[in-house]
Amino acid sequence: MNWLQLAQEVVGGKVISDQEAISILNCDDDELLVLLNGAFHIRKHYFGKKVKLNMIINAKSGYCPEDCGYCSQSSISTAEIEKYPFITKEEILEGAKIAFENKVGTYCIVASGRGPTRKGVNVVSEAVEEIKDKYGLKVCACLGILKEEQAAQLKQAGVDRYNHNLNTSERHHSYITTSHTYKDRVNTVEIAKKHGISPCSGAIIGMKETKEDVIDIARALRQLDADSIPINFLHAIDGTKLEGVNELNPRYCLKVLALFRYINPTKEIRISGGREVNLGSLQPLGLYAANSVFLGNYLTTQGQESNQDHKMLSDLGFEIELVEKQEGVFSL
């Protein structure tokens, strides 16, 4: 396969075939750098050498009634994690200050649970209004299954983006969870879009899915028109249904990132949870396909130090995309 030629065709408007997609995931390791060169051709065309930085605050931990097999906060998990109810507005603002000091563009407020309570939406809304005024950060909320009136309130408060991952293919979904449906997840993303909130939805790779499942989820996210696509690589946690699952290696993870770039050429592709464990020393290569990355810790697992990520970007010769304030409006 001539990967650069395929990349040029993608930039020209081509949608790759299933055969080409499976060829990416089955790419010989000896061709990996050539494949990434093609992915970088697409990435550079749309995003140059800029990288968007994101940071999470875990606003509510544990106490979740859902049965997601990958999650240490689920109702079926026996993992030892810190559990606490929704944090205060002041704590969310303190996290925003840390994000701002680390040159983060998007601050992600995440809470466990099937969906947000009225109190949770109110706390987030009040915090977001102050975050916009003080720091100008783009704010992404991830609060679970969303109702129409909740989406309207979050939009009014200034929430820029709403995250609700599809996680896996529709075919594989029931293996991962049975307490909500794949369509529930799609509907939440559509509700966010309906209310003018930028849709963020992604995948978790390494949950015993097939390569065809990976291709299906990449295509589903293209069809959903998600603006931001976080790619998580399973970091299996003891006490979860997927405890002990370890199907990934760094080279395959890079092929997955390349696949998502070839299928979703114009979208923000973010290397997210599990990158340190699964990409290891090959982490920098991932940014030749992706144009966004999480800094710091995740929900119940540790990330690497922010200064290491800043050094990685500097060593790559990439540029952090900063938030700018112009005439009272913050933009990225």
Coordinates of C-alpha atoms in Angstrom, one line a residue:
M1 CA 0.0 0.0 0.0
N2 CA 1.3 3.5 -0.8
W3 CA 0.3 5.2 2.4
L4 CA 1.3 8.7 1.3
Q5 CA -0.7 8.5 -1.9
L6 CA -3.7 7.3 0.1
A7 CA -3.3 10.2 2.5
Q8 CA -3.1 12.6 -0.4
E9 CA -6.4 11.1 -1.7
V10 CA -8.0 11.5 1.7
V11 CA -7.0 15.2 1.7
G12 CA -8.6 15.4 -1.7
G13 CA -11.9 14.1 -0.3
K14 CA -11.6 10.3 -0.6
V15 CA -13.3 8.1 2.0
I16 CA -11.1 5.0 2.5
S17 CA -12.6 1.6 1.8
D18 CA -13.0 -1.2 4.4
Q19 CA -10.1 -3.0 2.7
E20 CA -7.9 0.0 3.0
A21 CA -9.0 0.4 6.6
I22 CA -8.1 -3.1 7.6
S23 CA -4.8 -2.8 5.8
I24 CA -3.9 0.1 8.1
L25 CA -4.6 -2.1 11.2
N26 CA -2.7 -5.0 9.6
C27 CA 0.2 -2.9 8.5
D28 CA 3.5 -4.6 8.8
D29 CA 5.5 -3.1 11.7
D30 CA 8.3 -2.5 9.2
E31 CA 6.0 -0.1 7.4
L32 CA 4.8 1.7 10.5
L33 CA 6.8 4.9 10.0
V34 CA 5.7 5.1 6.4
L35 CA 2.0 4.8 7.6
L36 CA 2.6 7.5 10.2
N37 CA 4.1 9.7 7.5
G38 CA 0.8 9.4 5.6
A39 CA -1.2 10.2 8.7
F40 CA 1.0 13.2 9.4
H41 CA 0.4 14.5 5.9
I42 CA -3.3 14.6 6.7
R43 CA -2.8 16.0 10.2
K44 CA -0.4 18.7 9.0
H45 CA -2.7 19.7 6.2
Y46 CA -5.6 20.5 8.6
F47 CA -3.8 21.3 11.8
G48 CA -0.2 22.2 11.0
K49 CA 2.1 21.3 13.9
K50 CA -0.2 22.6 16.6
V51 CA -1.3 20.5 19.6
K52 CA -4.3 21.1 21.8
L53 CA -3.9 20.4 25.5
N54 CA -6.7 19.0 27.7
M55 CA -7.0 18.4 31.4
I56 CA -9.6 16.5 33.5
I57 CA -11.1 17.2 36.9
N58 CA -13.0 14.2 38.4
A59 CA -15.9 16.1 39.9
K60 CA -17.7 13.1 41.3
S61 CA -16.1 9.7 41.8
G62 CA -17.7 6.3 42.2
Y63 CA -21.3 5.6 43.3
C64 CA -22.3 4.8 39.6
P65 CA -25.3 2.5 38.9
E66 CA -24.0 1.6 35.5
D67 CA -22.2 -1.8 34.8
C68 CA -19.5 -0.7 32.3
G69 CA -16.9 -3.4 32.2
Y70 CA -13.9 -1.1 31.8
C71 CA -14.7 1.3 34.6
S72 CA -13.5 1.1 38.2
Q73 CA -16.4 3.4 39.3
S74 CA -19.2 1.0 38.0
S75 CA -21.7 -0.8 40.1
I76 CA -20.0 -4.2 39.4
S77 CA -16.5 -3.0 40.1
T78 CA -14.7 -4.1 43.3
A79 CA -11.7 -1.8 42.6
E80 CA -10.3 0.2 45.5
I81 CA -10.9 3.8 44.4
E82 CA -11.6 7.1 46.1
K83 CA -15.3 7.8 46.2
Y84 CA -16.9 11.2 46.8
P85 CA -20.0 13.1 45.9
F86 CA -20.1 16.1 43.6
I87 CA -17.3 18.6 44.5
T88 CA -17.9 22.3 45.1
K89 CA -17.8 25.1 42.6
E90 CA -14.6 26.4 44.3
E91 CA -12.8 23.1 43.8
I92 CA -13.8 23.1 40.1
L93 CA -12.4 26.7 39.8
E94 CA -9.1 25.6 41.5
G95 CA -8.7 22.9 38.9
A96 CA -9.3 25.4 36.2
K97 CA -6.5 27.6 37.6
I98 CA -4.1 24.7 37.4
A99 CA -5.2 23.9 33.8
F100 CA -4.7 27.6 32.8
E101 CA -1.2 27.6 34.4
N102 CA -0.3 24.5 32.3
K103 CA -1.3 26.2 29.0
V104 CA -4.3 23.9 28.7
G105 CA -6.9 24.9 26.2
T106 CA -9.8 22.7 27.1
Y107 CA -10.8 22.0 30.7
C108 CA -12.9 18.8 31.1
I109 CA -15.4 18.5 34.0
V110 CA -16.2 14.8 34.4
A111 CA -18.6 13.2 36.8
S112 CA -19.6 9.6 37.4
G113 CA -23.2 8.4 37.2
R114 CA -25.9 7.5 34.6
G115 CA -26.6 11.2 34.1
P116 CA -26.4 14.5 36.0
T117 CA -28.6 15.6 38.8
R118 CA -30.1 19.1 38.9
K119 CA -27.6 20.0 41.6
G120 CA -24.7 18.7 39.5
V121 CA -25.8 20.8 36.5
N122 CA -26.2 23.8 38.6
V123 CA -22.7 23.5 40.2
V124 CA -21.1 23.0 36.7
S125 CA -23.1 25.9 35.2
E126 CA -22.1 28.3 38.0
A127 CA -18.4 27.2 37.8
V128 CA -18.3 27.5 34.0
E129 CA -19.5 31.1 34.1
E130 CA -16.6 32.1 36.4
I131 CA -14.1 30.0 34.5
K132 CA -14.9 31.8 31.3
D133 CA -14.5 35.2 33.0
K134 CA -11.3 34.4 34.9
Y135 CA -9.4 32.1 32.5
G136 CA -11.1 31.9 29.1
L137 CA -10.7 28.2 28.9
K138 CA -12.7 26.1 26.6
V139 CA -14.9 23.9 28.8
C140 CA -16.0 20.4 28.1
A141 CA -18.6 18.7 30.3
C142 CA -18.9 14.9 30.7
L143 CA -21.8 14.1 33.0
G144 CA -23.4 11.1 31.4
I145 CA -26.7 10.7 29.6
L146 CA -28.1 14.2 29.0
K147 CA -31.7 15.6 28.9
E148 CA -32.8 18.4 26.7
E149 CA -33.3 20.9 29.5
Q150 CA -29.9 20.1 31.0
A151 CA -28.2 20.6 27.6
A152 CA -29.9 24.0 27.3
Q153 CA -28.7 25.1 30.7
L154 CA -25.1 24.0 30.1
K155 CA -25.1 25.8 26.8
Q156 CA -26.5 29.0 28.4
A157 CA -23.7 28.8 31.1
G158 CA -21.0 28.7 28.4
V159 CA -20.1 25.0 28.1
D160 CA -18.4 24.7 24.8
R161 CA -18.3 20.9 24.4
Y162 CA -20.0 17.8 25.7
N163 CA -18.2 14.5 25.9
H164 CA -20.1 11.2 25.7
N165 CA -18.0 8.4 24.2
L166 CA -19.6 5.7 22.0
N167 CA -16.7 3.6 23.4
T168 CA -17.0 0.7 21.0
S169 CA -19.0 -0.6 18.0
E170 CA -22.8 -1.1 18.3
R171 CA -22.2 -4.8 17.7
H172 CA -19.7 -5.1 20.6
H173 CA -21.6 -2.7 23.0
S174 CA -23.6 -5.3 25.0
Y175 CA -20.3 -7.1 25.9
I176 CA -19.2 -3.9 27.6
T177 CA -22.4 -2.8 29.3
T178 CA -26.0 -3.7 29.6
S179 CA -27.4 -0.9 31.8
H180 CA -27.7 1.4 28.9
T181 CA -27.8 1.0 25.1
Y182 CA -25.6 2.2 22.3
K183 CA -28.5 4.3 21.1
D184 CA -28.6 6.0 24.5
R185 CA -25.1 7.2 23.9
V186 CA -25.7 8.3 20.3
N187 CA -28.8 10.2 21.5
T188 CA -26.9 12.1 24.1
V189 CA -24.4 13.3 21.5
E190 CA -27.2 14.4 19.2
I191 CA -28.9 16.3 22.1
A192 CA -25.7 18.2 22.7
K193 CA -25.4 19.0 19.0
K194 CA -29.1 20.1 18.9
H195 CA -28.4 22.7 21.6
G196 CA -25.3 24.1 19.9
I197 CA -22.7 22.4 22.0
S198 CA -19.7 20.9 20.2
P199 CA -19.9 17.1 20.2
C200 CA -17.0 15.1 21.7
S201 CA -17.2 11.3 21.4
G202 CA -14.6 8.6 21.1
A203 CA -13.5 5.1 21.7
I204 CA -11.8 2.7 24.1
I205 CA -9.5 0.3 22.3
G206 CA -8.4 -3.0 23.7
M207 CA -11.7 -4.3 25.2
K208 CA -11.7 -7.6 23.3
E209 CA -13.2 -6.0 20.2
T210 CA -12.2 -7.1 16.7
K211 CA -10.4 -5.0 14.1
E212 CA -13.7 -4.7 12.3
D213 CA -15.2 -3.2 15.5
V214 CA -12.4 -0.6 15.5
I215 CA -13.2 0.4 12.0
D216 CA -16.9 0.5 12.7
I217 CA -16.5 2.9 15.6
A218 CA -14.2 5.1 13.6
R219 CA -16.8 5.3 10.9
A220 CA -19.7 5.8 13.4
L221 CA -17.9 8.8 14.8
R222 CA -17.4 10.2 11.3
Q223 CA -21.1 9.8 10.7
L224 CA -21.9 11.4 14.1
D225 CA -19.7 14.3 13.0
A226 CA -18.0 14.4 16.4
D227 CA -15.7 17.5 16.5
S228 CA -13.3 15.9 19.0
I229 CA -12.5 12.2 19.1
P230 CA -10.7 11.0 22.2
I231 CA -8.9 7.6 21.7
N232 CA -8.5 5.7 25.0
F233 CA -6.4 2.6 25.2
L234 CA -7.6 0.2 27.9
H235 CA -5.7 0.4 31.2
A236 CA -7.3 -2.7 32.8
I237 CA -8.0 -2.2 36.5
D238 CA -8.2 -5.0 39.0
G239 CA -11.7 -5.5 40.2
T240 CA -13.4 -4.6 36.9
K241 CA -14.9 -7.0 34.4
L242 CA -12.0 -6.5 32.1
E243 CA -9.4 -7.1 34.8
G244 CA -6.3 -8.7 33.3
V245 CA -7.1 -7.9 29.7
N246 CA -3.9 -6.9 27.9
E247 CA -4.3 -7.2 24.2
L248 CA -2.5 -4.0 23.0
N249 CA 1.1 -3.2 22.0
P250 CA 2.5 0.3 21.2
R251 CA 2.7 -0.4 17.5
Y252 CA -0.9 -1.5 17.2
C253 CA -2.0 1.6 19.1
L254 CA -0.1 3.8 16.6
K255 CA -1.9 2.0 13.8
V256 CA -5.3 2.7 15.5
L257 CA -4.4 6.4 15.7
A258 CA -3.5 6.4 12.1
L259 CA -6.8 4.7 11.2
F260 CA -8.8 7.3 13.0
R261 CA -6.9 10.1 11.2
Y262 CA -7.4 8.5 7.7
I263 CA -11.2 8.1 8.5
N264 CA -11.7 11.4 10.3
P265 CA -9.2 13.7 8.6
T266 CA -10.6 17.1 9.7
K267 CA -11.3 16.2 13.3
E268 CA -9.5 16.8 16.6
I269 CA -8.1 13.3 17.5
R270 CA -7.0 13.2 21.1
I271 CA -4.7 10.6 22.7
S272 CA -6.4 10.0 26.0
G273 CA -6.5 7.5 28.8
G274 CA -4.0 4.6 28.9
R275 CA -1.5 6.3 26.6
E276 CA 1.3 6.1 29.1
V277 CA 0.8 2.4 29.7
N278 CA 0.0 1.3 26.2
L279 CA 2.2 3.6 24.0
G280 CA 5.1 3.7 26.4
S281 CA 8.2 5.1 24.8
L282 CA 6.4 5.5 21.5
Q283 CA 4.1 8.2 22.8
P284 CA 5.7 11.0 20.8
L285 CA 5.0 9.1 17.5
G286 CA 1.3 9.2 18.3
L287 CA 1.2 12.9 17.7
Y288 CA 2.1 12.5 14.1
A289 CA -1.5 11.2 13.7
A290 CA -3.3 12.9 16.6
N291 CA -3.3 16.6 17.3
S292 CA -4.5 16.7 20.9
V293 CA -3.5 15.1 24.2
F294 CA -4.6 14.9 27.8
L295 CA -2.2 16.3 30.5
G296 CA -2.1 15.1 34.0
N297 CA -4.1 12.4 35.7
Y298 CA -7.3 10.7 34.4
L299 CA -10.3 9.7 36.5
T300 CA -9.0 6.9 38.7
T301 CA -5.6 6.3 37.0
Q302 CA -2.4 8.3 37.0
G303 CA -0.9 10.1 34.0
Q304 CA 2.6 11.3 33.6
E305 CA 3.8 14.7 34.9
S306 CA 2.8 17.7 32.8
N307 CA 6.3 18.9 32.5
Q308 CA 7.2 15.7 30.7
D309 CA 4.4 16.3 28.2
H310 CA 5.6 19.8 27.6
K311 CA 9.1 18.6 27.0
M312 CA 7.8 15.9 24.6
L313 CA 6.0 18.5 22.6
S314 CA 9.1 20.8 22.6
D315 CA 11.3 17.9 21.5
L316 CA 8.9 17.1 18.6
G317 CA 9.0 20.7 17.4
F318 CA 5.3 21.0 17.9
E319 CA 3.4 24.1 19.1
I320 CA 0.8 24.3 21.9
E321 CA -2.4 25.8 20.6
L322 CA -3.3 28.5 23.2
V323 CA -6.6 30.2 24.0
E324 CA -6.7 33.8 22.8
K325 CA -9.1 36.5 24.1
Q326 CA -10.2 39.0 21.4
E327 CA -12.9 41.7 22.1
G328 CA -14.3 39.7 25.0
V329 CA -14.5 36.4 23.2
F330 CA -12.3 33.5 23.9
S331 CA -11.5 31.2 21.0
L332 CA -9.2 28.4 20.0

